[in-house]
Structure formats: structure tokens, C-alpha cells
Short mmCIF file of C-alpha atoms in Angstrom, two decimals:
data_model
loop_
_atom_site.label_atom_id
_atom_site.label_comp_id
_atom_site.label_asym_id
_atom_site.label_seq_id
_atom_site.Cartn_x
_atom_site.Cartn_y
_atom_site.Cartn_z
CA UNK A 9 13.00 43.96 6.09
CA UNK A 10 9.68 45.84 6.03
CA UNK A 11 9.43 49.41 7.19
CA UNK A 12 7.27 50.66 10.04
CA UNK A 13 4.62 51.70 7.48
CA UNK A 14 3.92 48.03 6.77
CA UNK A 15 0.91 46.98 8.91
CA UNK A 16 2.33 43.44 9.05
CA UNK A 17 5.73 44.58 10.31
CA UNK A 18 6.38 43.13 13.75
CA UNK A 19 6.74 46.57 15.34
CA UNK A 20 3.36 47.70 13.97
CA UNK A 21 1.32 44.51 14.12
CA UNK A 22 -1.34 43.97 16.76
CA UNK A 23 -2.32 40.52 15.51
CA UNK A 24 -2.45 38.40 12.42
CA UNK A 25 -4.74 39.01 9.44
CA UNK A 26 -7.67 36.62 9.08
CA UNK A 27 -6.11 34.79 6.11
CA UNK A 28 -3.35 33.51 8.42
CA UNK A 29 -5.74 32.39 11.15
CA UNK A 30 -7.94 29.87 9.34
CA UNK A 31 -6.28 26.93 11.11
CA UNK A 32 -6.53 28.61 14.50
CA UNK A 33 -10.19 29.31 13.79
CA UNK A 34 -10.60 25.57 13.19
CA UNK A 35 -8.65 24.76 16.38
CA UNK A 36 -8.85 27.72 18.81
CA UNK A 37 -6.45 28.08 21.72
CA UNK A 38 -8.99 26.89 24.26
CA UNK A 39 -8.95 23.49 22.51
CA UNK A 40 -5.16 23.06 22.55
CA UNK A 41 -5.18 19.91 24.65
CA UNK A 42 -3.67 16.50 24.01
CA UNK A 43 -1.09 18.14 21.78
CA UNK A 44 1.26 16.44 19.36
CA UNK A 45 4.70 16.11 20.99
CA UNK A 46 6.24 18.77 18.73
CA UNK A 47 3.38 21.22 19.37
CA UNK A 48 3.65 20.70 23.13
CA UNK A 49 7.41 21.19 23.01
CA UNK A 50 6.94 24.36 20.93
CA UNK A 51 4.63 25.84 23.57
CA UNK A 52 7.05 24.85 26.35
CA UNK A 53 9.91 26.58 24.55
CA UNK A 54 7.84 29.73 24.11
CA UNK A 55 6.77 29.65 27.76
CA UNK A 56 10.44 29.40 28.65
CA UNK A 57 11.24 32.54 26.63
CA UNK A 58 8.40 34.43 28.30
CA UNK A 59 9.54 33.27 31.74
CA UNK A 60 13.14 34.16 30.99
CA UNK A 61 12.09 37.64 29.87
CA UNK A 62 10.06 38.06 33.08
CA UNK A 63 13.04 36.88 35.16
CA UNK A 64 15.32 39.47 33.54
CA UNK A 65 12.65 42.15 34.01
CA UNK A 66 12.53 41.19 37.68
CA UNK A 67 16.30 41.54 38.01
CA UNK A 68 16.10 45.01 36.49
CA UNK A 69 13.23 45.98 38.83
CA UNK A 70 15.23 44.76 41.83
CA UNK A 71 18.25 46.78 40.69
CA UNK A 72 16.13 49.89 40.24
CA UNK A 73 14.84 49.41 43.80
CA UNK A 74 18.11 48.63 45.57
CA UNK A 75 20.78 50.05 43.23
CA UNK A 76 23.02 46.98 43.66
CA UNK A 77 24.95 47.00 40.40
CA UNK A 78 27.21 44.08 41.39
CA UNK A 79 24.28 41.74 42.00
CA UNK A 80 22.60 42.87 38.79
CA UNK A 81 25.79 42.13 36.85
CA UNK A 82 26.29 38.74 38.51
CA UNK A 83 22.71 37.62 37.82
CA UNK A 84 21.71 39.38 34.62
CA UNK A 85 24.82 38.73 32.54
CA UNK A 86 24.50 34.91 32.47
CA UNK A 87 20.69 35.12 32.22
CA UNK A 88 20.96 37.40 29.20
CA UNK A 89 23.60 35.24 27.55
CA UNK A 90 21.47 32.10 27.95
CA UNK A 91 18.37 33.91 26.66
CA UNK A 92 20.15 35.23 23.56
CA UNK A 93 21.72 31.88 22.69
CA UNK A 94 18.52 29.92 23.29
CA UNK A 95 16.29 32.25 21.28
CA UNK A 96 18.75 32.52 18.38
CA UNK A 97 19.10 28.74 18.20
CA UNK A 98 15.34 28.26 18.37
CA UNK A 99 14.77 30.66 15.47
CA UNK A 100 17.46 28.96 13.38
CA UNK A 101 15.76 25.58 13.83
CA UNK A 102 12.35 27.01 13.00
CA UNK A 103 13.48 28.87 9.88
CA UNK A 104 15.86 26.19 8.67
CA UNK A 105 13.92 23.03 9.45
CA UNK A 106 10.32 23.41 10.60
CA UNK A 107 9.05 26.22 8.39
CA UNK A 108 10.19 24.58 5.12
CA UNK A 109 8.59 21.32 6.26
CA UNK A 110 5.36 23.11 7.18
CA UNK A 111 5.20 24.84 3.79
CA UNK A 112 5.06 21.39 2.20
CA UNK A 113 2.42 20.11 4.61
CA UNK A 114 0.16 23.18 4.24
CA UNK A 115 1.14 25.32 1.21
CA UNK A 116 -1.76 27.70 1.86
CA UNK A 117 -0.05 28.97 5.05
CA UNK A 118 3.23 29.83 3.30
CA UNK A 119 2.60 33.59 3.51
CA UNK A 120 2.10 33.29 7.26
CA UNK A 121 5.33 31.33 7.61
CA UNK A 122 7.11 33.94 5.49
CA UNK A 123 5.85 36.58 7.89
CA UNK A 124 7.19 34.60 10.86
CA UNK A 125 10.55 34.34 9.09
CA UNK A 126 10.54 38.12 8.64
CA UNK A 127 9.75 38.43 12.33
CA UNK A 128 12.89 36.44 13.10
CA UNK A 129 14.93 39.14 11.36
CA UNK A 130 13.21 41.87 13.41
CA UNK A 131 13.67 39.93 16.64
CA UNK A 132 17.31 39.31 15.74
CA UNK A 133 17.86 43.06 15.51
CA UNK A 134 16.66 43.30 19.12
CA UNK A 135 18.88 40.38 20.10
CA UNK A 136 21.86 42.16 18.59
CA UNK A 137 20.98 45.36 20.51
CA UNK A 138 20.68 43.31 23.70
CA UNK A 139 24.02 41.64 23.05
CA UNK A 140 25.76 44.95 22.45
CA UNK A 141 24.14 46.59 25.48
CA UNK A 142 24.93 43.57 27.63
CA UNK A 143 28.54 43.56 26.50
CA UNK A 144 28.94 47.28 27.21
CA UNK A 145 27.36 46.78 30.64
CA UNK A 146 29.64 43.84 31.43
CA UNK A 147 32.75 45.75 30.37
CA UNK A 148 31.76 48.84 32.37
CA UNK A 149 31.05 46.90 35.55
CA UNK A 150 34.16 44.73 35.15
CA UNK A 151 36.33 47.83 34.72
CA UNK A 152 34.43 49.72 37.44
CA UNK A 153 33.92 52.69 35.12
CA UNK A 154 31.91 55.69 36.31
CA UNK A 155 29.29 55.14 33.57
CA UNK A 156 28.44 51.57 34.63
CA UNK A 157 25.00 52.61 35.93
CA UNK A 158 24.30 54.33 32.64
CA UNK A 159 25.15 51.10 30.81
CA UNK A 160 22.82 49.20 33.15
CA UNK A 161 20.03 51.66 32.32
CA UNK A 162 20.70 51.29 28.59
CA UNK A 163 20.54 47.51 28.91
CA UNK A 164 17.28 47.84 30.84
CA UNK A 165 15.91 50.02 28.03
CA UNK A 166 16.99 47.48 25.40
CA UNK A 167 15.26 44.69 27.35
CA UNK A 168 12.09 46.77 27.60
CA UNK A 169 12.18 47.53 23.87
CA UNK A 170 12.68 43.88 22.92
CA UNK A 171 9.85 42.45 25.01
CA UNK A 172 6.70 43.61 23.13
CA UNK A 173 7.82 42.49 19.65
CA UNK A 174 9.04 39.18 21.02
CA UNK A 175 5.75 38.49 22.77
CA UNK A 176 3.81 39.53 19.64
CA UNK A 177 5.93 37.14 17.56
CA UNK A 178 5.53 34.24 19.99
CA UNK A 179 1.76 34.69 20.14
CA UNK A 180 1.41 34.97 16.36
CA UNK A 181 3.71 32.03 15.72
CA UNK A 182 1.69 29.86 18.08
CA UNK A 183 -1.54 30.87 16.32
CA UNK A 184 -0.12 29.59 13.02
CA UNK A 185 2.10 26.68 14.03
CA UNK A 186 0.21 24.87 16.80
CA UNK A 187 -3.03 24.37 14.84
CA UNK A 188 -1.01 23.46 11.74
CA UNK A 189 0.83 20.69 13.60
CA UNK A 190 -2.35 19.45 15.29
CA UNK A 191 -4.57 19.50 12.21
CA UNK A 192 -2.13 18.67 9.40
CA UNK A 193 0.70 16.88 11.19
CA UNK A 194 4.35 16.85 10.18
CA UNK A 195 6.06 14.59 7.68
CA UNK A 196 8.29 11.85 9.07
CA UNK A 197 12.00 12.57 9.16
#
């Protein structure tokens, strides 16, 4: 995994280098209409992750406002579990199925796909931190320990830390993948 000194590392990146954006330059976002079924589904999945993140952020904001730890636990625990499982599964399908297929369709974009694969490792580190924080929060609330609020705050911090790199990854992945699917297609099978 790259270190923070790498300008392409997910934590440091503010966008993709020009050499990864040649397909998006050919098909900019404002022309993403009438999409291939896979491209449309990809964008729907990503919108779902963004919405899920916003939902969890809203639950945290509500807890910070009203202090109701029981409601936070009841709502956030299943939301977090679904988010973690869904995102992990999505990344496995991308890395294991779609990215290898896309490398064959458009070999020139292989370095961009490699970067997205690296991003998956960085995002997974955040998912692991969220899982561990969520588990500690669940155990503390379930056992009614005096540090349950502290665990809620730590989980809130982990959610806040995970959001920017995830959004950066989703945006960058879309800029590579959606134009690739639209302009080059996908092989059958």
C-alpha cells in the first residue's frame, strides 16, 4: 500500500491525473445519459453508498443533538453492518471480475484500474476500523458499560474519517469506469 507521500494515494489525492481521464474527456459527466445497463447499475450502487453514508451521518448528528444512545444503537448498528457488507462485496466483484475484464477491453487504462484496486485496500482499512469501532460500540451499549458514549463518539469519528476517501474513490472510479463501459463496452460473459 502506498504511503501518504504518494500523490496518488487515496488519502492524498484530490483527483485523477490527466492520463487516467482521457475516456472521461471524450465522454464527460454531463453526457452520461442513455447509459449501458452495467454503467447505470454502477452509478446506482455508488449513489446507494453515498446515501447510506449520509444516513449514518444523520443518525450520528441526531445522537449528538439528543444524546439518545439506545436509539443510536438500534438504528446505526444494522445500518453500519449493511453498509460494510455491501461495500466489501461490491469491491470484491469489481476487483475480481470487472477490473480484469476492463483491462482486456482497454489495456491503456490498466494503470487507472490498478489505482482503483489500491484504493480498495485503503477503503478496506477504513471498513475494518468501522467494523471494530461498531463492534466495541455494540458491546458497550449491550453491556451498559459506563464508556458506551465514548465508544459512540469513537464510531462517529471513524465514520467521519472514512467518508472523504470513500467519496474520492467513488468519484474517481466513476470517471474511469463509466466512460470505459460506454465507449468501449464489455465483453460478453
